[in-house]
């Protein structure tokens, strides 16, 4: 579904990604773990076209993305939940969701709102409330819901567990698994390696801008070096 | 009362003493041919010493003075407005009543007040235009007057060189101002906040200086005079028709000539234009593009993650805001009959921005109120002559202290939670 082949990304003179190759197949949850500054978010942003990859190929459903600009890429059937939630805080939940369906018809949007509200009943309770007045967990749900409003086939999640209570994190991960079961392919970037690897079909480990390991989620959970570096074992 | 208070008080009193002595205490006077230094009179000295005493005491007892000021109740404007639900049913009637009153009112009052009302309406238009850029899209624009100038000069030049009528020039002015907005939008898209403010400030000055120095076209500082007034389906409002065979308004309706017809006619045009602008902007705000402006103000990265093109959104805000200013400018030129670069100085931009901020960013109602206050107050305070700008400034300080969110803050129609 999404192939990333030998991608290099630079911030000015500094190279953030070195020959990164990742393959995401239809219906999988792929997790990317790595320490702070390893280049996880950079990789995600490179998929979205900002910053652009300086070399390499990014192919989504047979289409090359590396020459498209961000708004074009974001309308091709993939959606991103950016790091740190970033909901529109002075807008209501309803308006936030409708922003997510900006490029779709009203009927499609209404249908998807119902779908999202069924996925996150919490949002229905807060439908007319301003997003800024909600708790962190609710905002994260809203951010995911907003991304789902474009009915993406591939969902990129950048640290959805950031700053949330363990019980909320569990709920969020449950939702992610449910989305996968409904056919949405998921690419998950996480610091919370333990939980992220548990739900992953396959996972990649990123270190200093290089992919150093790839295996199934379960295998990586028991891998000694991964345990040492990311799981505190 | 600690020693730092005392130190502050002594310091402040000392500063006031030095300043007062320099500014009031000594005076240069021409004594026939030579300059003579004169000291202050005893009465002036008494005032100076009194003033210094006030400064000293107010610094010394600053906590008590602050507490006293805090005790003054703040005006609760919210309570003055009718309740939400009642307001909703009353709204169409209220709007109709306001429009009717605005139409009838000029026939009953003096010429001067109609003229002032027309000016107020121009500022309302400008405020509404800038509101799109600053209030909704969150792009701080300090050179908004440039688009106003473009609109005004478009009409003035087209009327002078090609004899085009006001009504034909109205859309052209708006279009040209929008083009300028579009052109300015391109280079500044990457900028935000302070940087954007500086660039727009520069743009405002460029337009003014260009108009001032392009003497062959714009007449430079002399401006353009004798700009044709708007006509009513070809009927002029002058005593005699300018062209041979044309009719004037009073001849056509077989009335006596009165110069106030012209003023009232201009006022009615302004009312019409303002209603159009309010309606259009109101619709835009409810359309997805209006929401996109707000979303862009809230969070640019989130907007991009949703596939919104921030270039297009910013440009559309800039362009629409500018076209409204062009509209207002065209009308301004027609009303004044004379324009010069003097009318488009930076202070105009600042006043328009003040209207938007005082009114409450993004709120149309607030902007209308603020425009009324900002144009009528300086007129009312005219008898205070040079102190009126001081009062004006003071009012703004007080306003921002008491109601930083603006007179009528922006409300979302579906913000309230239903109470069960």
XYZ file of C-alpha atoms in Angstrom:
653
model
C 0.000 0.000 0.000
C 2.748 2.423 0.970
C 6.326 1.762 -0.049
C 9.127 3.918 1.213
C 12.358 3.142 -0.616
C 15.780 4.486 0.342
C 14.452 7.823 1.487
C 16.926 10.469 2.630
C 15.713 13.656 4.250
C 17.705 16.750 5.099
C 17.022 19.750 7.280
C 19.341 22.195 5.562
C 22.771 20.613 5.922
C 21.739 18.101 8.533
C 20.663 14.703 7.348
C 17.783 13.374 9.447
C 16.947 10.156 7.566
C 19.455 7.782 5.947
C 18.186 5.330 3.322
C 15.000 4.493 5.147
C 12.906 1.754 3.551
C 9.554 0.701 4.919
C 6.749 -1.292 3.433
C 3.189 -1.065 4.654
C 0.674 -3.597 3.349
C -3.078 -3.319 3.258
C -4.776 -4.006 6.603
C -1.669 -3.991 8.778
C -0.697 -2.060 11.848
C 2.913 -1.060 11.392
C 4.685 0.427 14.378
C 7.788 2.563 14.279
C 9.656 2.903 17.542
C 12.763 4.838 18.351
C 14.326 7.177 20.880
C 13.909 10.944 20.934
C 15.496 12.513 17.897
C 15.748 9.230 15.995
C 13.742 10.739 13.115
C 10.327 9.180 13.705
C 8.358 12.372 13.234
C 10.613 13.397 10.370
C 9.767 10.182 8.567
C 6.088 10.809 9.074
C 6.374 14.387 7.868
C 8.384 13.251 4.856
C 5.497 11.010 3.826
C 3.295 14.109 4.000
C 5.728 16.113 1.894
C 7.045 18.572 4.459
C 10.048 18.403 4.488
C 10.373 16.799 1.080
C 12.606 13.764 0.707
C 15.907 14.713 -0.905
C 16.160 11.302 -2.575
C 14.332 7.995 -2.641
C 10.834 6.966 -3.505
C 7.526 7.116 -1.657
C 4.758 5.221 -3.421
C 1.194 5.185 -2.150
C -1.196 2.859 -3.973
C 0.994 2.995 -7.060
C 1.300 6.770 -7.055
C 4.573 8.526 -6.386
C 4.215 11.092 -3.642
C 7.640 12.646 -3.431
C 6.912 15.323 -6.037
C 3.460 16.287 -4.751
C 2.985 19.104 -2.275
C 1.381 18.589 1.115
C -2.250 19.537 0.357
C -2.254 17.234 -2.679
C -0.835 14.315 -0.709
C -3.302 14.781 2.112
C -6.218 14.419 -0.298
C -5.062 11.112 -1.775
C -6.624 8.864 0.846
C -4.164 9.063 3.679
C -4.628 11.086 6.844
C -2.321 12.055 9.666
C -2.994 12.676 13.323
C -0.222 15.141 14.082
C 1.870 14.961 17.209
C 0.385 16.820 20.161
C -3.253 16.550 19.038
C -3.608 20.038 17.561
C -7.367 20.336 17.636
C -8.901 23.727 16.810
C -9.461 24.733 20.400
C -11.985 27.548 19.983
C -14.134 25.547 17.601
C -16.708 23.021 18.700
C -16.283 19.280 18.286
C -18.792 19.407 15.450
C -16.839 22.097 13.623
C -13.559 20.304 14.181
C -14.999 17.186 12.602
C -16.463 19.108 9.698
C -13.028 20.608 9.006
C -11.778 17.050 8.576
C -14.297 16.480 5.788
C -13.534 19.761 4.036
C -13.166 18.194 0.617
C -16.138 15.881 0.767
C -19.807 16.432 0.122
C -22.216 17.253 2.915
C -23.925 13.866 2.722
C -20.638 11.999 2.910
C -19.557 14.167 5.828
C -22.770 13.556 7.767
C -22.481 9.843 7.271
C -18.888 9.827 8.467
C -19.753 11.956 11.508
C -22.164 9.224 12.603
C -19.423 6.638 12.112
C -16.907 8.640 14.129
C -19.395 9.305 16.919
C -20.128 5.598 17.146
C -16.403 4.944 17.401
C -15.983 7.624 20.094
C -19.245 7.921 22.060
C -17.457 10.449 24.274
C -17.396 12.902 21.410
C -21.145 12.678 21.005
C -21.614 13.863 24.584
C -19.381 16.832 23.835
C -20.626 17.484 20.335
C -21.372 21.187 20.824
C -18.571 21.854 23.264
C -15.434 23.781 22.442
C -12.519 21.466 21.774
C -10.188 23.521 23.979
C -12.292 22.819 27.054
C -11.995 19.058 26.776
C -9.503 16.774 28.474
C -6.350 15.579 26.747
C -7.792 12.146 26.065
C -10.936 13.580 24.547
C -8.874 15.914 22.418
C -6.835 12.970 21.171
C -10.037 11.141 20.302
C -11.203 14.230 18.472
C -7.913 14.474 16.589
C -8.237 10.855 15.464
C -11.907 11.357 14.644
C -11.097 14.442 12.615
C -8.483 12.534 10.630
C -11.002 9.744 9.997
C -13.498 12.238 8.569
C -11.784 12.041 5.195
C -12.300 8.251 5.258
C -8.615 7.512 4.782
C -7.371 4.115 3.664
C -4.102 4.724 5.492
C -3.947 6.481 8.848
C -0.673 7.866 10.171
C -0.611 8.316 13.939
C 2.157 10.360 15.521
C 2.462 9.515 19.212
C -1.213 9.196 20.074
C -0.369 8.255 23.670
C 1.586 11.438 24.392
C 0.705 12.819 27.808
C -2.294 10.590 28.421
C -3.274 8.457 31.421
C -2.678 4.678 31.030
C -6.386 3.890 30.946
C -6.973 6.391 28.145
C -3.966 5.029 26.271
C -5.505 1.590 26.458
C -8.776 2.914 25.028
C -6.949 4.644 22.209
C -5.036 1.500 21.335
C -8.248 -0.515 21.387
C -9.723 1.914 18.904
C -6.643 1.606 16.707
C -7.038 -2.177 16.621
C -10.705 -1.788 15.828
C -9.917 0.530 12.942
C -7.522 -2.053 11.553
C -10.248 -4.692 11.759
C -12.492 -2.366 9.771
C -9.915 -2.209 7.010
C -7.951 0.960 7.750
C -4.235 0.437 7.422
C -2.314 2.044 10.264
C 1.185 3.396 10.586
C 1.882 4.130 14.222
C 4.805 6.099 15.585
C 5.289 5.623 19.302
C 7.546 6.175 22.275
C 5.330 3.889 24.303
C 7.048 0.838 22.799
C 5.487 -1.805 24.985
C 1.887 -1.172 24.012
C 2.672 -0.188 20.473
C 4.522 -3.410 19.764
C 1.768 -5.470 21.337
C -0.813 -4.395 18.756
C 1.600 -4.197 15.821
C 1.619 -6.747 13.030
C 5.119 -5.709 12.133
C 7.429 -3.089 13.532
C 10.528 -1.122 12.611
C 13.152 0.287 14.936
C 14.641 3.620 13.968
C 17.960 4.765 15.380
C 19.773 7.952 14.369
C 17.827 8.154 11.130
C 18.463 4.542 10.127
C 16.222 1.486 10.273
C 18.202 -0.924 12.448
C 15.707 -3.706 12.948
C 12.462 -5.021 11.589
C 10.377 -7.968 12.664
C 6.915 -8.874 13.842
C 5.678 -6.971 16.863
C 5.711 -10.038 19.069
C 9.283 -10.941 18.143
C 10.541 -7.440 18.826
C 8.842 -7.434 22.218
C 11.031 -10.336 23.266
C 14.132 -9.137 21.426
C 16.912 -8.533 23.904
C 18.371 -5.372 22.440
C 14.946 -3.802 21.960
C 14.010 -4.694 25.523
C 17.190 -3.088 26.761
C 16.804 0.096 24.758
C 13.057 0.734 24.768
C 11.283 -1.436 27.246
C 13.434 -0.839 30.291
C 14.201 -4.577 30.555
C 4.421 51.011 53.496
C 7.932 49.864 52.723
C 11.003 51.762 51.674
C 10.708 50.790 47.984
C 7.352 52.603 47.863
C 8.944 55.697 49.368
C 11.832 55.469 46.944
C 9.404 55.139 44.026
C 7.390 58.111 45.212
C 10.443 60.326 45.649
C 11.773 59.291 42.259
C 8.464 59.926 40.476
C 8.048 63.280 42.196
C 11.598 64.235 41.211
C 10.995 63.349 37.577
C 7.745 65.317 37.502
C 9.520 68.279 39.118
C 12.242 68.305 36.461
C 9.797 67.894 33.586
C 7.342 70.449 34.923
C 10.106 73.020 35.519
C 11.434 72.572 32.006
C 8.086 72.636 30.279
C 6.039 75.067 32.329
C 8.456 76.710 34.721
C 10.599 78.500 32.159
C 9.402 80.224 29.059
C 11.178 81.844 26.147
C 9.612 85.123 25.139
C 10.492 87.691 22.525
C 11.159 90.973 24.235
C 11.078 93.373 21.279
C 14.150 92.002 19.464
C 15.875 89.774 21.977
C 14.782 86.507 23.519
C 14.182 86.626 27.217
C 13.824 83.757 29.643
C 10.864 84.215 31.933
C 10.098 82.300 35.080
C 6.637 81.035 35.896
C 4.129 83.111 37.780
C 3.292 82.372 41.386
C 0.023 80.789 40.354
C 1.772 78.427 37.931
C 4.255 77.450 40.638
C 1.367 76.608 42.922
C -0.097 74.317 40.253
C 3.271 72.677 39.624
C 3.835 71.992 43.293
C 0.267 70.729 43.641
C 0.790 68.363 40.711
C 4.038 67.050 42.145
C 2.335 66.472 45.472
C -0.374 64.441 43.717
C 2.256 62.334 41.933
C 4.165 61.787 45.175
C 1.100 60.793 47.182
C -0.393 58.576 44.504
C 2.897 56.683 44.235
C 3.215 56.415 47.984
C -0.305 55.077 48.415
C -0.441 53.206 45.103
C -1.889 50.019 46.635
C -4.750 51.913 48.229
C -5.389 53.837 44.999
C -5.429 50.604 42.999
C -7.852 49.054 45.471
C -10.085 52.099 45.120
C -10.125 51.757 41.347
C -10.872 48.076 41.596
C -13.848 48.882 43.766
C -15.467 50.809 40.909
C -17.939 48.360 39.391
C -17.197 47.341 35.837
C -20.019 47.908 33.386
C -21.678 44.632 32.538
C -22.500 44.973 28.863
C -23.593 41.355 28.615
C -26.488 42.012 30.970
C -27.738 44.840 28.779
C -28.290 42.545 25.840
C -31.555 40.634 25.697
C -31.542 36.968 26.455
C -30.294 34.538 23.890
C -33.563 32.847 22.978
C -35.697 35.944 23.008
C -33.045 37.576 20.897
C -33.260 34.873 18.233
C -36.981 35.380 17.619
C -36.659 39.146 17.762
C -33.676 39.281 15.438
C -35.335 39.603 12.005
C -37.716 42.275 13.346
C -34.900 44.090 14.998
C -32.852 44.117 11.815
C -35.836 45.341 9.796
C -36.511 48.082 12.350
C -32.888 49.209 12.310
C -32.849 49.375 8.515
C -36.096 51.383 8.433
C -34.827 53.792 11.088
C -31.571 54.197 9.195
C -33.499 55.029 6.045
C -35.844 57.579 7.634
C -33.486 59.134 10.136
C -31.453 61.365 7.759
C -34.558 63.323 6.730
C -35.043 64.550 10.259
C -31.582 65.603 11.382
C -29.014 68.171 10.374
C -26.751 67.871 7.403
C -23.705 67.580 9.608
C -24.919 64.513 11.419
C -25.865 62.769 8.174
C -22.382 63.477 6.905
C -20.875 62.057 10.077
C -23.072 58.983 9.803
C -21.824 58.467 6.255
C -18.247 58.587 7.509
C -19.123 56.082 10.208
C -20.555 53.754 7.582
C -17.297 53.958 5.623
C -15.386 52.930 8.730
C -17.825 50.090 9.332
C -17.065 48.813 5.831
C -13.334 49.094 6.426
C -13.621 47.419 9.809
C -15.579 44.529 8.329
C -12.981 44.094 5.610
C -10.056 44.082 8.011
C -11.997 41.745 10.255
C -11.664 39.004 7.655
C -7.903 39.391 7.596
C -7.162 40.065 11.277
C -10.173 38.756 13.156
C -10.861 35.585 11.233
C -7.681 34.578 9.451
C -5.450 35.982 12.206
C -3.068 37.789 9.837
C -2.005 41.071 11.413
C -2.245 43.689 8.673
C -1.005 47.208 9.458
C -1.189 48.478 5.881
C -4.865 47.986 5.264
C -5.280 51.617 4.253
C -3.317 50.828 1.081
C -6.268 48.907 -0.352
C -8.572 51.725 0.673
C -6.309 54.101 -1.241
C -6.248 51.812 -4.266
C -10.042 51.779 -4.319
C -10.312 55.535 -3.941
C -7.692 56.347 -6.573
C -9.154 53.820 -8.989
C -12.444 55.668 -9.014
C -10.840 59.123 -8.949
C -8.564 58.366 -11.907
C -11.144 56.517 -13.968
C -13.603 59.313 -13.402
C -11.057 62.017 -14.206
C -9.475 60.464 -17.307
C -12.317 58.415 -18.741
C -15.369 60.025 -17.182
C -16.627 56.725 -15.874
C -19.545 56.712 -13.470
C -19.479 55.775 -9.813
C -21.594 52.670 -10.275
C -19.366 51.285 -13.010
C -16.257 52.009 -10.969
C -17.512 50.385 -7.784
C -16.838 46.786 -8.916
C -13.666 47.865 -10.736
C -12.306 49.473 -7.560
C -13.112 46.404 -5.510
C -11.537 44.199 -8.164
C -8.367 46.228 -8.417
C -7.971 46.414 -4.642
C -8.471 42.647 -4.550
C -5.731 42.247 -7.163
C -3.382 44.289 -5.004
C -4.353 42.154 -2.018
C -3.577 39.064 -4.051
C -0.201 40.431 -5.165
C 0.736 41.418 -1.623
C -0.456 38.059 -0.378
C 2.089 36.099 -2.392
C 5.332 37.362 -0.867
C 3.989 37.511 2.682
C 2.458 34.057 2.886
C 5.422 32.597 4.686
C 5.324 35.285 7.345
C 3.343 35.343 10.536
C 2.614 37.750 13.345
C 5.113 40.556 13.819
C 6.943 39.932 10.552
C 3.749 40.053 8.563
C 2.769 43.270 10.343
C 6.025 44.914 9.312
C 5.712 43.866 5.675
C 2.134 45.107 5.431
C 3.145 48.338 7.144
C 5.779 48.798 4.455
C 3.288 48.036 1.734
C 0.913 50.690 3.074
C 3.687 53.253 2.992
C 4.802 52.227 -0.501
C 1.342 52.856 -1.895
C 1.073 56.223 -0.150
C 4.524 57.366 -1.280
C 3.860 56.151 -4.804
C 0.657 58.185 -4.944
C 2.502 61.152 -3.507
C 5.319 61.084 -6.052
C 3.702 59.919 -9.266
C 2.708 63.488 -9.936
C 1.985 63.074 -13.630
C -0.765 60.551 -12.966
C -2.092 61.191 -9.486
C -1.349 64.867 -9.068
C 0.964 64.043 -6.157
C 0.308 65.884 -2.913
C -2.225 68.120 -4.641
C -4.494 65.142 -4.980
C -7.384 64.826 -7.380
C -10.317 67.154 -7.092
C -13.670 67.454 -8.753
C -14.411 63.760 -8.639
C -17.917 63.153 -9.932
C -20.583 62.381 -7.360
C -22.728 59.290 -7.757
C -25.896 59.694 -9.783
C -29.322 58.117 -9.377
C -29.983 56.399 -12.699
C -28.242 59.289 -14.426
C -29.856 62.041 -12.375
C -27.323 64.421 -10.882
C -27.617 66.086 -7.518
C -26.114 69.421 -8.541
C -27.956 72.686 -8.980
C -27.401 72.501 -12.717
C -26.630 69.473 -14.826
C -22.993 69.309 -15.881
C -23.666 67.986 -19.332
C -25.968 69.514 -21.857
C -29.333 67.783 -21.904
C -28.832 65.847 -18.651
C -31.422 66.253 -15.941
C -30.818 66.920 -12.289
C -32.637 65.204 -9.505
C -34.652 68.228 -8.374
C -35.669 69.147 -11.927
C -36.842 65.632 -12.663
C -38.975 65.434 -9.542
C -39.948 69.101 -9.849
C -38.703 70.079 -6.421
C -36.747 73.038 -5.142
C -33.028 72.539 -5.105
C -31.539 71.629 -1.768
C -27.954 70.677 -1.167
C -28.997 68.255 1.559
C -30.460 65.858 -1.030
C -26.963 65.058 -2.144
C -25.788 64.362 1.393
C -28.783 62.144 2.136
C -28.351 60.324 -1.162
C -24.716 59.583 -0.347
C -25.746 58.380 3.090
C -28.339 56.044 1.608
C -25.779 54.614 -0.810
C -23.471 53.999 2.143
C -26.261 52.229 4.035
C -26.898 50.058 1.003
C -23.220 49.213 0.581
C -22.801 48.383 4.262
C -25.834 46.098 4.213
C -24.436 44.317 1.153
C -21.022 43.927 2.766
C -22.458 42.657 6.054
C -24.648 40.167 4.231
C -21.841 38.875 2.022
C -19.330 38.528 4.830
C -21.891 36.902 7.048
C -22.526 34.284 4.391
C -18.820 33.772 3.832
C -18.246 33.241 7.545
C -20.812 30.458 7.573
C -19.409 28.831 4.484
C -16.574 26.272 4.755
C -14.087 28.925 3.675
C -14.985 31.007 6.762
C -14.313 28.048 8.974
C -11.071 27.382 7.166
C -9.922 30.950 7.961
C -10.587 30.367 11.619
C -8.972 26.973 11.551
C -5.889 28.517 9.997
C -5.761 31.100 12.787
C -6.060 28.363 15.378
C -3.523 25.897 14.104
C -1.654 25.998 10.846
C -0.119 22.540 11.118
C -3.458 20.887 11.841
C -4.905 22.664 8.817
C -2.200 21.303 6.596
C -2.639 17.822 8.005
C -6.241 17.957 6.805
C -5.156 18.732 3.266
C -6.153 22.398 3.357
C -4.011 24.578 1.176
C -2.832 27.351 3.440
C -1.690 29.445 0.495
C -5.168 29.467 -0.991
C -6.827 30.196 2.335
C -4.544 33.084 3.252
C -4.791 34.545 -0.225
C -8.559 34.359 -0.201
C -8.707 36.174 3.140
C -6.319 38.863 1.945
C -8.112 39.288 -1.348
C -11.601 39.494 0.111
C -10.517 41.888 2.844
C -8.811 44.088 0.287
C -11.808 44.124 -2.037
C -14.012 45.359 0.806
C -11.540 48.167 1.425
C -11.584 48.950 -2.288
C -15.350 49.196 -2.108
C -15.105 51.612 0.799
C -12.363 53.586 -0.946
C -14.401 54.061 -4.097
C -17.292 55.389 -2.065
C -14.974 57.603 -0.020
C -13.618 59.237 -3.175
C -17.139 59.819 -4.447
C -18.255 61.315 -1.179
C -15.297 63.619 -0.664
C -15.007 64.714 -4.264
C -11.352 65.301 -3.450
C -8.660 62.852 -2.423
C -4.970 63.190 -1.726
C -2.369 60.856 -0.224
C -2.970 62.712 3.062
C -6.187 60.731 3.504
C -4.350 57.416 3.491
C -1.715 57.785 6.177
C -0.741 55.149 8.692
C -3.029 56.495 11.414
C -5.995 55.412 9.285
C -4.731 51.834 9.300
C -4.259 52.090 13.042
C -7.802 53.365 13.559
C -9.278 50.566 11.452
C -7.240 48.021 13.403
C -8.391 49.641 16.651
C -11.995 49.277 15.484
C -11.484 45.572 14.879
C -9.720 44.971 18.194
C -12.042 47.168 20.275
C -15.111 45.618 18.706
C -13.969 42.103 19.409
C -12.006 40.138 16.844
C -14.199 38.301 14.410
C -17.463 39.776 15.670
C -19.397 41.818 13.125
C -21.726 43.343 15.691
C -18.811 44.503 17.801
C -17.099 46.062 14.829
C -20.184 48.059 13.951
C -20.397 49.371 17.514
C -16.703 50.111 17.680
C -16.779 51.963 14.343
C -19.622 54.129 15.614
C -17.768 54.899 18.824
C -14.453 55.535 17.113
C -15.882 58.035 14.631
C -18.497 59.765 16.743
C -16.503 60.189 19.946
C -13.765 62.371 18.437
C -16.498 64.518 16.911
C -18.402 64.854 20.175
C -15.228 65.746 22.001
C -14.388 68.442 19.484
C -14.842 71.202 22.049
C -11.959 69.803 24.060
C -9.850 70.698 21.008
C -6.313 69.399 21.476
C -7.229 67.199 24.421
C -9.626 65.108 22.379
C -6.980 62.782 21.000
C -5.778 62.355 24.568
C -9.273 61.383 25.679
C -9.513 59.086 22.717
C -6.323 57.298 23.727
C -7.463 57.125 27.309
C -10.716 55.537 26.249
C -8.840 52.835 24.377
C -6.637 52.097 27.387
C -9.657 51.852 29.667
C -11.495 49.659 27.170
C -8.657 47.201 26.861
C -8.232 47.103 30.618
C -11.886 46.325 31.249
C -12.904 44.324 28.234
C -9.852 42.873 26.534
C -12.048 40.548 24.486
C -13.724 43.551 22.848
C -17.088 45.269 23.107
C -19.125 42.390 21.719
C -16.888 39.326 21.590
C -17.368 36.873 18.771
C -19.937 34.259 19.566
C -20.464 30.990 17.850
C -24.091 30.262 17.180
C -23.870 26.763 18.613
C -21.573 27.354 21.550
C -24.106 27.128 24.380
C -24.694 23.852 26.125
C -28.334 22.963 26.498
C -29.228 22.791 30.149
C -31.406 19.910 31.078
